[in-house]
Amino acid sequence: MSDPKAMSLRFPDPEQRSAIAAAAKQAGVSMQEFILSAAYDRATAVERRFLEGFSASMARSGAAFAAEHSTMDPGAERRAAERQAQQELDQQERGHVA
């Protein structure tokens, strides 16, 4: 019976199998370990690239929001209008609650 943890290593291309076997031998590891290590390295490289892109995107978004914030400071007139609107809403709520 075969080891249930063993990976099935079937290669349709005998040259590919030979190249991987030679590379694994040169690295001093089994073919399974060599393949898994290569797959892990590839996956973590993709993850790093994604995270770098995500970080760059976050930085651009943060810069955009920071730039907009300075231009969005409402003037005194607008603040007064907002206060008035809030007072009217508060009065309406009190009228409905009573």
PDB file of N, CA and C in Angstrom:
ATOM      1  N   MET A   1       0.845  -1.179   0.000  1.00  0.00           N
ATOM      2  CA  MET A   1       0.000   0.000   0.000  1.00  0.00           C
ATOM      3  C   MET A   1       0.888   1.239   0.000  1.00  0.00           C
ATOM      4  N   SER A   2       0.496   2.254  -0.758  1.00  0.00           N
ATOM      5  CA  SER A   2       1.311   3.459  -0.845  1.00  0.00           C
ATOM      6  C   SER A   2       1.051   4.376   0.346  1.00  0.00           C
ATOM      7  N   ASP A   3       1.993   5.248   0.583  1.00  0.00           N
ATOM      8  CA  ASP A   3       1.891   6.213   1.676  1.00  0.00           C
ATOM      9  C   ASP A   3       0.787   7.220   1.340  1.00  0.00           C
ATOM     10  N   PRO A   4      -0.261   7.391   2.197  1.00  0.00           N
ATOM     11  CA  PRO A   4      -1.363   8.302   1.879  1.00  0.00           C
ATOM     12  C   PRO A   4      -0.923   9.767   1.818  1.00  0.00           C
ATOM     13  N   LYS A   5       0.219  10.084   2.393  1.00  0.00           N
ATOM     14  CA  LYS A   5       0.700  11.466   2.363  1.00  0.00           C
ATOM     15  C   LYS A   5       1.550  11.750   1.129  1.00  0.00           C
ATOM     16  N   ALA A   6       1.919  10.708   0.403  1.00  0.00           N
ATOM     17  CA  ALA A   6       2.778  10.884  -0.763  1.00  0.00           C
ATOM     18  C   ALA A   6       2.010  11.562  -1.893  1.00  0.00           C
ATOM     19  N   MET A   7       2.706  12.389  -2.619  1.00  0.00           N
ATOM     20  CA  MET A   7       2.116  13.100  -3.736  1.00  0.00           C
ATOM     21  C   MET A   7       2.303  12.265  -4.999  1.00  0.00           C
ATOM     22  N   SER A   8       1.284  12.155  -5.814  1.00  0.00           N
ATOM     23  CA  SER A   8       1.392  11.431  -7.065  1.00  0.00           C
ATOM     24  C   SER A   8       2.155  12.296  -8.059  1.00  0.00           C
ATOM     25  N   LEU A   9       3.290  11.815  -8.489  1.00  0.00           N
ATOM     26  CA  LEU A   9       4.131  12.580  -9.404  1.00  0.00           C
ATOM     27  C   LEU A   9       4.133  11.914 -10.780  1.00  0.00           C
ATOM     28  N   ARG A  10       3.160  12.274 -11.587  1.00  0.00           N
ATOM     29  CA  ARG A  10       3.074  11.749 -12.946  1.00  0.00           C
ATOM     30  C   ARG A  10       3.327  12.895 -13.904  1.00  0.00           C
ATOM     31  N   PHE A  11       4.237  12.657 -14.823  1.00  0.00           N
ATOM     32  CA  PHE A  11       4.582  13.680 -15.803  1.00  0.00           C
ATOM     33  C   PHE A  11       4.379  13.110 -17.198  1.00  0.00           C
ATOM     34  N   PRO A  12       3.519  13.757 -18.004  1.00  0.00           N
ATOM     35  CA  PRO A  12       3.326  13.266 -19.368  1.00  0.00           C
ATOM     36  C   PRO A  12       4.590  13.444 -20.213  1.00  0.00           C
ATOM     37  N   ASP A  13       5.409  14.373 -19.849  1.00  0.00           N
ATOM     38  CA  ASP A  13       6.637  14.646 -20.602  1.00  0.00           C
ATOM     39  C   ASP A  13       7.834  14.092 -19.832  1.00  0.00           C
ATOM     40  N   PRO A  14       8.474  13.025 -20.341  1.00  0.00           N
ATOM     41  CA  PRO A  14       9.616  12.428 -19.625  1.00  0.00           C
ATOM     42  C   PRO A  14      10.794  13.404 -19.465  1.00  0.00           C
ATOM     43  N   GLU A  15      10.952  14.319 -20.406  1.00  0.00           N
ATOM     44  CA  GLU A  15      12.037  15.298 -20.300  1.00  0.00           C
ATOM     45  C   GLU A  15      11.783  16.258 -19.130  1.00  0.00           C
ATOM     46  N   GLN A  16      10.517  16.607 -18.943  1.00  0.00           N
ATOM     47  CA  GLN A  16      10.158  17.485 -17.830  1.00  0.00           C
ATOM     48  C   GLN A  16      10.453  16.778 -16.505  1.00  0.00           C
ATOM     49  N   ARG A  17      10.081  15.520 -16.418  1.00  0.00           N
ATOM     50  CA  ARG A  17      10.339  14.739 -15.199  1.00  0.00           C
ATOM     51  C   ARG A  17      11.834  14.657 -14.926  1.00  0.00           C
ATOM     52  N   SER A  18      12.613  14.408 -15.970  1.00  0.00           N
ATOM     53  CA  SER A  18      14.070  14.317 -15.810  1.00  0.00           C
ATOM     54  C   SER A  18      14.664  15.642 -15.341  1.00  0.00           C
ATOM     55  N   ALA A  19      14.173  16.743 -15.909  1.00  0.00           N
ATOM     56  CA  ALA A  19      14.688  18.059 -15.522  1.00  0.00           C
ATOM     57  C   ALA A  19      14.359  18.363 -14.064  1.00  0.00           C
ATOM     58  N   ILE A  20      13.146  18.027 -13.648  1.00  0.00           N
ATOM     59  CA  ILE A  20      12.751  18.275 -12.259  1.00  0.00           C
ATOM     60  C   ILE A  20      13.531  17.365 -11.315  1.00  0.00           C
ATOM     61  N   ALA A  21      13.700  16.114 -11.714  1.00  0.00           N
ATOM     62  CA  ALA A  21      14.470  15.179 -10.884  1.00  0.00           C
ATOM     63  C   ALA A  21      15.903  15.660 -10.718  1.00  0.00           C
ATOM     64  N   ALA A  22      16.504  16.157 -11.801  1.00  0.00           N
ATOM     65  CA  ALA A  22      17.882  16.653 -11.736  1.00  0.00           C
ATOM     66  C   ALA A  22      17.970  17.892 -10.844  1.00  0.00           C
ATOM     67  N   ALA A  23      17.015  18.787 -10.976  1.00  0.00           N
ATOM     68  CA  ALA A  23      17.017  19.996 -10.154  1.00  0.00           C
ATOM     69  C   ALA A  23      16.826  19.647  -8.675  1.00  0.00           C
ATOM     70  N   ALA A  24      15.946  18.690  -8.395  1.00  0.00           N
ATOM     71  CA  ALA A  24      15.715  18.267  -7.013  1.00  0.00           C
ATOM     72  C   ALA A  24      16.978  17.628  -6.441  1.00  0.00           C
ATOM     73  N   LYS A  25      17.621  16.794  -7.253  1.00  0.00           N
ATOM     74  CA  LYS A  25      18.858  16.132  -6.800  1.00  0.00           C
ATOM     75  C   LYS A  25      19.937  17.169  -6.511  1.00  0.00           C
ATOM     76  N   GLN A  26      20.038  18.164  -7.395  1.00  0.00           N
ATOM     77  CA  GLN A  26      21.040  19.211  -7.213  1.00  0.00           C
ATOM     78  C   GLN A  26      20.749  20.013  -5.938  1.00  0.00           C
ATOM     79  N   ALA A  27      19.466  20.203  -5.637  1.00  0.00           N
ATOM     80  CA  ALA A  27      19.083  20.941  -4.425  1.00  0.00           C
ATOM     81  C   ALA A  27      19.180  20.060  -3.174  1.00  0.00           C
ATOM     82  N   GLY A  28      19.313  18.763  -3.376  1.00  0.00           N
ATOM     83  CA  GLY A  28      19.440  17.852  -2.245  1.00  0.00           C
ATOM     84  C   GLY A  28      18.126  17.549  -1.552  1.00  0.00           C
ATOM     85  N   VAL A  29      17.034  17.582  -2.314  1.00  0.00           N
ATOM     86  CA  VAL A  29      15.712  17.306  -1.750  1.00  0.00           C
ATOM     87  C   VAL A  29      14.977  16.318  -2.653  1.00  0.00           C
ATOM     88  N   SER A  30      13.889  15.786  -2.130  1.00  0.00           N
ATOM     89  CA  SER A  30      13.078  14.882  -2.942  1.00  0.00           C
ATOM     90  C   SER A  30      12.344  15.675  -4.017  1.00  0.00           C
ATOM     91  N   MET A  31      11.863  14.967  -5.034  1.00  0.00           N
ATOM     92  CA  MET A  31      11.104  15.639  -6.086  1.00  0.00           C
ATOM     93  C   MET A  31       9.854  16.286  -5.502  1.00  0.00           C
ATOM     94  N   GLN A  32       9.200  15.579  -4.596  1.00  0.00           N
ATOM     95  CA  GLN A  32       7.986  16.111  -3.987  1.00  0.00           C
ATOM     96  C   GLN A  32       8.296  17.411  -3.251  1.00  0.00           C
ATOM     97  N   GLU A  33       9.342  17.398  -2.458  1.00  0.00           N
ATOM     98  CA  GLU A  33       9.711  18.595  -1.708  1.00  0.00           C
ATOM     99  C   GLU A  33      10.100  19.734  -2.654  1.00  0.00           C
ATOM    100  N   PHE A  34      10.809  19.397  -3.721  1.00  0.00           N
ATOM    101  CA  PHE A  34      11.220  20.405  -4.683  1.00  0.00           C
ATOM    102  C   PHE A  34      10.005  21.061  -5.347  1.00  0.00           C
ATOM    103  N   ILE A  35       9.045  20.235  -5.757  1.00  0.00           N
ATOM    104  CA  ILE A  35       7.836  20.746  -6.425  1.00  0.00           C
ATOM    105  C   ILE A  35       7.000  21.582  -5.463  1.00  0.00           C
ATOM    106  N   LEU A  36       6.820  21.079  -4.248  1.00  0.00           N
ATOM    107  CA  LEU A  36       6.040  21.836  -3.265  1.00  0.00           C
ATOM    108  C   LEU A  36       6.710  23.159  -2.916  1.00  0.00           C
ATOM    109  N   SER A  37       8.022  23.143  -2.803  1.00  0.00           N
ATOM    110  CA  SER A  37       8.759  24.360  -2.494  1.00  0.00           C
ATOM    111  C   SER A  37       8.618  25.374  -3.639  1.00  0.00           C
ATOM    112  N   ALA A  38       8.710  24.892  -4.868  1.00  0.00           N
ATOM    113  CA  ALA A  38       8.554  25.785  -6.022  1.00  0.00           C
ATOM    114  C   ALA A  38       7.141  26.356  -6.064  1.00  0.00           C
ATOM    115  N   ALA A  39       6.145  25.526  -5.782  1.00  0.00           N
ATOM    116  CA  ALA A  39       4.756  25.999  -5.778  1.00  0.00           C
ATOM    117  C   ALA A  39       4.552  27.031  -4.670  1.00  0.00           C
ATOM    118  N   TYR A  40       5.124  26.788  -3.513  1.00  0.00           N
ATOM    119  CA  TYR A  40       5.010  27.730  -2.399  1.00  0.00           C
ATOM    120  C   TYR A  40       5.686  29.059  -2.754  1.00  0.00           C
ATOM    121  N   ASP A  41       6.881  28.977  -3.332  1.00  0.00           N
ATOM    122  CA  ASP A  41       7.592  30.202  -3.723  1.00  0.00           C
ATOM    123  C   ASP A  41       6.778  31.005  -4.732  1.00  0.00           C
ATOM    124  N   ARG A  42       6.168  30.316  -5.670  1.00  0.00           N
ATOM    125  CA  ARG A  42       5.354  30.980  -6.690  1.00  0.00           C
ATOM    126  C   ARG A  42       4.133  31.650  -6.041  1.00  0.00           C
ATOM    127  N   ALA A  43       3.475  30.914  -5.151  1.00  0.00           N
ATOM    128  CA  ALA A  43       2.279  31.456  -4.497  1.00  0.00           C
ATOM    129  C   ALA A  43       2.621  32.667  -3.634  1.00  0.00           C
ATOM    130  N   THR A  44       3.714  32.604  -2.904  1.00  0.00           N
ATOM    131  CA  THR A  44       4.064  33.738  -2.053  1.00  0.00           C
ATOM    132  C   THR A  44       4.524  34.923  -2.894  1.00  0.00           C
ATOM    133  N   ALA A  45       5.126  34.669  -4.052  1.00  0.00           N
ATOM    134  CA  ALA A  45       5.508  35.769  -4.944  1.00  0.00           C
ATOM    135  C   ALA A  45       4.254  36.468  -5.469  1.00  0.00           C
ATOM    136  N   VAL A  46       3.247  35.690  -5.821  1.00  0.00           N
ATOM    137  CA  VAL A  46       1.984  36.268  -6.290  1.00  0.00           C
ATOM    138  C   VAL A  46       1.340  37.060  -5.157  1.00  0.00           C
ATOM    139  N   GLU A  47       1.364  36.503  -3.957  1.00  0.00           N
ATOM    140  CA  GLU A  47       0.788  37.198  -2.802  1.00  0.00           C
ATOM    141  C   GLU A  47       1.516  38.515  -2.542  1.00  0.00           C
ATOM    142  N   ARG A  48       2.850  38.485  -2.575  1.00  0.00           N
ATOM    143  CA  ARG A  48       3.630  39.713  -2.347  1.00  0.00           C
ATOM    144  C   ARG A  48       3.283  40.768  -3.396  1.00  0.00           C
ATOM    145  N   ARG A  49       3.175  40.342  -4.652  1.00  0.00           N
ATOM    146  CA  ARG A  49       2.848  41.290  -5.725  1.00  0.00           C
ATOM    147  C   ARG A  49       1.461  41.893  -5.497  1.00  0.00           C
ATOM    148  N   PHE A  50       0.509  41.062  -5.104  1.00  0.00           N
ATOM    149  CA  PHE A  50      -0.834  41.558  -4.814  1.00  0.00           C
ATOM    150  C   PHE A  50      -0.797  42.569  -3.670  1.00  0.00           C
ATOM    151  N   LEU A  51      -0.094  42.219  -2.588  1.00  0.00           N
ATOM    152  CA  LEU A  51      -0.048  43.111  -1.424  1.00  0.00           C
ATOM    153  C   LEU A  51       0.657  44.422  -1.742  1.00  0.00           C
ATOM    154  N   GLU A  52       1.697  44.366  -2.584  1.00  0.00           N
ATOM    155  CA  GLU A  52       2.374  45.595  -2.995  1.00  0.00           C
ATOM    156  C   GLU A  52       1.418  46.480  -3.792  1.00  0.00           C
ATOM    157  N   GLY A  53       0.678  45.866  -4.715  1.00  0.00           N
ATOM    158  CA  GLY A  53      -0.296  46.618  -5.502  1.00  0.00           C
ATOM    159  C   GLY A  53      -1.392  47.194  -4.626  1.00  0.00           C
ATOM    160  N   PHE A  54      -1.853  46.393  -3.667  1.00  0.00           N
ATOM    161  CA  PHE A  54      -2.896  46.847  -2.753  1.00  0.00           C
ATOM    162  C   PHE A  54      -2.395  48.014  -1.905  1.00  0.00           C
ATOM    163  N   SER A  55      -1.166  47.910  -1.409  1.00  0.00           N
ATOM    164  CA  SER A  55      -0.594  48.995  -0.604  1.00  0.00           C
ATOM    165  C   SER A  55      -0.465  50.272  -1.423  1.00  0.00           C
ATOM    166  N   ALA A  56      -0.034  50.136  -2.665  1.00  0.00           N
ATOM    167  CA  ALA A  56       0.093  51.307  -3.539  1.00  0.00           C
ATOM    168  C   ALA A  56      -1.275  51.935  -3.782  1.00  0.00           C
ATOM    169  N   SER A  57      -2.275  51.090  -3.984  1.00  0.00           N
ATOM    170  CA  SER A  57      -3.635  51.576  -4.199  1.00  0.00           C
ATOM    171  C   SER A  57      -4.148  52.311  -2.967  1.00  0.00           C
ATOM    172  N   MET A  58      -3.895  51.734  -1.794  1.00  0.00           N
ATOM    173  CA  MET A  58      -4.321  52.371  -0.546  1.00  0.00           C
ATOM    174  C   MET A  58      -3.639  53.733  -0.376  1.00  0.00           C
ATOM    175  N   ALA A  59      -2.362  53.799  -0.728  1.00  0.00           N
ATOM    176  CA  ALA A  59      -1.629  55.060  -0.602  1.00  0.00           C
ATOM    177  C   ALA A  59      -2.214  56.108  -1.539  1.00  0.00           C
ATOM    178  N   ARG A  60      -2.535  55.695  -2.778  1.00  0.00           N
ATOM    179  CA  ARG A  60      -3.138  56.643  -3.724  1.00  0.00           C
ATOM    180  C   ARG A  60      -4.505  57.103  -3.215  1.00  0.00           C
ATOM    181  N   SER A  61      -5.290  56.166  -2.707  1.00  0.00           N
ATOM    182  CA  SER A  61      -6.619  56.520  -2.196  1.00  0.00           C
ATOM    183  C   SER A  61      -6.497  57.457  -1.002  1.00  0.00           C
ATOM    184  N   GLY A  62      -5.580  57.152  -0.109  1.00  0.00           N
ATOM    185  CA  GLY A  62      -5.380  58.003   1.065  1.00  0.00           C
ATOM    186  C   GLY A  62      -4.968  59.403   0.660  1.00  0.00           C
ATOM    187  N   ALA A  63      -4.087  59.487  -0.331  1.00  0.00           N
ATOM    188  CA  ALA A  63      -3.654  60.805  -0.797  1.00  0.00           C
ATOM    189  C   ALA A  63      -4.817  61.559  -1.425  1.00  0.00           C
ATOM    190  N   ALA A  64      -5.652  60.848  -2.170  1.00  0.00           N
ATOM    191  CA  ALA A  64      -6.803  61.492  -2.807  1.00  0.00           C
ATOM    192  C   ALA A  64      -7.779  62.006  -1.756  1.00  0.00           C
ATOM    193  N   PHE A  65      -8.047  61.198  -0.741  1.00  0.00           N
ATOM    194  CA  PHE A  65      -8.968  61.639   0.309  1.00  0.00           C
ATOM    195  C   PHE A  65      -8.378  62.797   1.105  1.00  0.00           C
ATOM    196  N   ALA A  66      -7.081  62.763   1.349  1.00  0.00           N
ATOM    197  CA  ALA A  66      -6.437  63.852   2.082  1.00  0.00           C
ATOM    198  C   ALA A  66      -6.529  65.142   1.274  1.00  0.00           C
ATOM    199  N   ALA A  67      -6.345  65.054  -0.033  1.00  0.00           N
ATOM    200  CA  ALA A  67      -6.427  66.243  -0.882  1.00  0.00           C
ATOM    201  C   ALA A  67      -7.850  66.771  -0.910  1.00  0.00           C
ATOM    202  N   GLU A  68      -8.838  65.892  -1.000  1.00  0.00           N
ATOM    203  CA  GLU A  68     -10.237  66.318  -1.038  1.00  0.00           C
ATOM    204  C   GLU A  68     -10.660  66.938   0.288  1.00  0.00           C
ATOM    205  N   HIS A  69     -10.142  66.407   1.374  1.00  0.00           N
ATOM    206  CA  HIS A  69     -10.533  66.907   2.698  1.00  0.00           C
ATOM    207  C   HIS A  69     -10.250  68.403   2.821  1.00  0.00           C
ATOM    208  N   SER A  70      -9.103  68.828   2.339  1.00  0.00           N
ATOM    209  CA  SER A  70      -8.748  70.236   2.480  1.00  0.00           C
ATOM    210  C   SER A  70      -9.650  71.122   1.632  1.00  0.00           C
ATOM    211  N   THR A  71     -10.183  70.598   0.538  1.00  0.00           N
ATOM    212  CA  THR A  71     -11.052  71.397  -0.323  1.00  0.00           C
ATOM    213  C   THR A  71     -12.504  71.305   0.115  1.00  0.00           C
ATOM    214  N   MET A  72     -12.807  70.394   1.037  1.00  0.00           N
ATOM    215  CA  MET A  72     -14.191  70.192   1.443  1.00  0.00           C
ATOM    216  C   MET A  72     -14.567  70.930   2.723  1.00  0.00           C
ATOM    217  N   ASP A  73     -13.687  71.754   3.223  1.00  0.00           N
ATOM    218  CA  ASP A  73     -13.992  72.485   4.443  1.00  0.00           C
ATOM    219  C   ASP A  73     -15.108  73.471   4.135  1.00  0.00           C
ATOM    220  N   PRO A  74     -16.287  73.281   4.724  1.00  0.00           N
ATOM    221  CA  PRO A  74     -17.405  74.164   4.402  1.00  0.00           C
ATOM    222  C   PRO A  74     -17.186  75.565   4.975  1.00  0.00           C
ATOM    223  N   GLY A  75     -17.709  76.530   4.270  1.00  0.00           N
ATOM    224  CA  GLY A  75     -17.593  77.911   4.729  1.00  0.00           C
ATOM    225  C   GLY A  75     -18.576  78.168   5.869  1.00  0.00           C
ATOM    226  N   ALA A  76     -18.478  79.345   6.437  1.00  0.00           N
ATOM    227  CA  ALA A  76     -19.335  79.719   7.567  1.00  0.00           C
ATOM    228  C   ALA A  76     -20.811  79.677   7.172  1.00  0.00           C
ATOM    229  N   GLU A  77     -21.125  80.114   5.958  1.00  0.00           N
ATOM    230  CA  GLU A  77     -22.517  80.103   5.488  1.00  0.00           C
ATOM    231  C   GLU A  77     -23.089  78.687   5.469  1.00  0.00           C
ATOM    232  N   ARG A  78     -22.297  77.780   4.948  1.00  0.00           N
ATOM    233  CA  ARG A  78     -22.769  76.396   4.856  1.00  0.00           C
ATOM    234  C   ARG A  78     -22.935  75.784   6.240  1.00  0.00           C
ATOM    235  N   ARG A  79     -22.001  76.069   7.130  1.00  0.00           N
ATOM    236  CA  ARG A  79     -22.110  75.530   8.493  1.00  0.00           C
ATOM    237  C   ARG A  79     -23.366  76.063   9.176  1.00  0.00           C
ATOM    238  N   ALA A  80     -23.664  77.325   8.955  1.00  0.00           N
ATOM    239  CA  ALA A  80     -24.869  77.919   9.554  1.00  0.00           C
ATOM    240  C   ALA A  80     -26.121  77.266   8.974  1.00  0.00           C
ATOM    241  N   ALA A  81     -26.135  77.025   7.677  1.00  0.00           N
ATOM    242  CA  ALA A  81     -27.282  76.382   7.041  1.00  0.00           C
ATOM    243  C   ALA A  81     -27.451  74.955   7.568  1.00  0.00           C
ATOM    244  N   GLU A  82     -26.344  74.248   7.772  1.00  0.00           N
ATOM    245  CA  GLU A  82     -26.418  72.890   8.311  1.00  0.00           C
ATOM    246  C   GLU A  82     -26.953  72.896   9.741  1.00  0.00           C
ATOM    247  N   ARG A  83     -26.498  73.876  10.543  1.00  0.00           N
ATOM    248  CA  ARG A  83     -27.010  73.982  11.921  1.00  0.00           C
ATOM    249  C   ARG A  83     -28.507  74.260  11.923  1.00  0.00           C
ATOM    250  N   GLN A  84     -28.933  75.159  11.040  1.00  0.00           N
ATOM    251  CA  GLN A  84     -30.355  75.494  10.940  1.00  0.00           C
ATOM    252  C   GLN A  84     -31.163  74.263  10.537  1.00  0.00           C
ATOM    253  N   ALA A  85     -30.677  73.518   9.562  1.00  0.00           N
ATOM    254  CA  ALA A  85     -31.381  72.315   9.112  1.00  0.00           C
ATOM    255  C   ALA A  85     -31.450  71.291  10.240  1.00  0.00           C
ATOM    256  N   GLN A  86     -30.388  71.157  10.998  1.00  0.00           N
ATOM    257  CA  GLN A  86     -30.373  70.213  12.118  1.00  0.00           C
ATOM    258  C   GLN A  86     -31.371  70.633  13.188  1.00  0.00           C
ATOM    259  N   GLN A  87     -31.441  71.935  13.467  1.00  0.00           N
ATOM    260  CA  GLN A  87     -32.402  72.440  14.466  1.00  0.00           C
ATOM    261  C   GLN A  87     -33.832  72.163  14.015  1.00  0.00           C
ATOM    262  N   GLU A  88     -34.097  72.357  12.733  1.00  0.00           N
ATOM    263  CA  GLU A  88     -35.440  72.090  12.210  1.00  0.00           C
ATOM    264  C   GLU A  88     -35.795  70.611  12.328  1.00  0.00           C
ATOM    265  N   LEU A  89     -34.838  69.755  12.033  1.00  0.00           N
ATOM    266  CA  LEU A  89     -35.065  68.309  12.180  1.00  0.00           C
ATOM    267  C   LEU A  89     -35.332  67.947  13.633  1.00  0.00           C
ATOM    268  N   ASP A  90     -34.538  68.540  14.528  1.00  0.00           N
ATOM    269  CA  ASP A  90     -34.725  68.266  15.956  1.00  0.00           C
ATOM    270  C   ASP A  90     -36.116  68.704  16.422  1.00  0.00           C
ATOM    271  N   GLN A  91     -36.555  69.876  15.952  1.00  0.00           N
ATOM    272  CA  GLN A  91     -37.878  70.386  16.322  1.00  0.00           C
ATOM    273  C   GLN A  91     -38.976  69.464  15.783  1.00  0.00           C
ATOM    274  N   GLN A  92     -38.810  68.961  14.557  1.00  0.00           N
ATOM    275  CA  GLN A  92     -39.797  68.058  13.960  1.00  0.00           C
ATOM    276  C   GLN A  92     -39.869  66.754  14.772  1.00  0.00           C
ATOM    277  N   GLU A  93     -38.715  66.252  15.178  1.00  0.00           N
ATOM    278  CA  GLU A  93     -38.689  65.025  15.971  1.00  0.00           C
ATOM    279  C   GLU A  93     -39.409  65.240  17.297  1.00  0.00           C
ATOM    280  N   ARG A  94     -39.163  66.359  17.943  1.00  0.00           N
ATOM    281  CA  ARG A  94     -39.810  66.650  19.221  1.00  0.00           C
ATOM    282  C   ARG A  94     -41.318  66.776  19.056  1.00  0.00           C
ATOM    283  N   GLY A  95     -41.741  67.327  17.920  1.00  0.00           N
ATOM    284  CA  GLY A  95     -43.164  67.480  17.648  1.00  0.00           C
ATOM    285  C   GLY A  95     -43.839  66.136  17.419  1.00  0.00           C
ATOM    286  N   HIS A  96     -43.136  65.172  16.822  1.00  0.00           N
ATOM    287  CA  HIS A  96     -43.695  63.836  16.578  1.00  0.00           C
ATOM    288  C   HIS A  96     -43.664  62.969  17.826  1.00  0.00           C
ATOM    289  N   VAL A  97     -42.729  63.203  18.693  1.00  0.00           N
ATOM    290  CA  VAL A  97     -42.582  62.373  19.897  1.00  0.00           C
ATOM    291  C   VAL A  97     -43.624  62.761  20.930  1.00  0.00           C
ATOM    292  N   ALA A  98     -43.943  64.049  21.032  1.00  0.00           N
ATOM    293  CA  ALA A  98     -44.859  64.547  22.071  1.00  0.00           C
ATOM    294  C   ALA A  98     -46.263  64.062  21.915  1.00  0.00           C
TER     295      ALA A  98
END
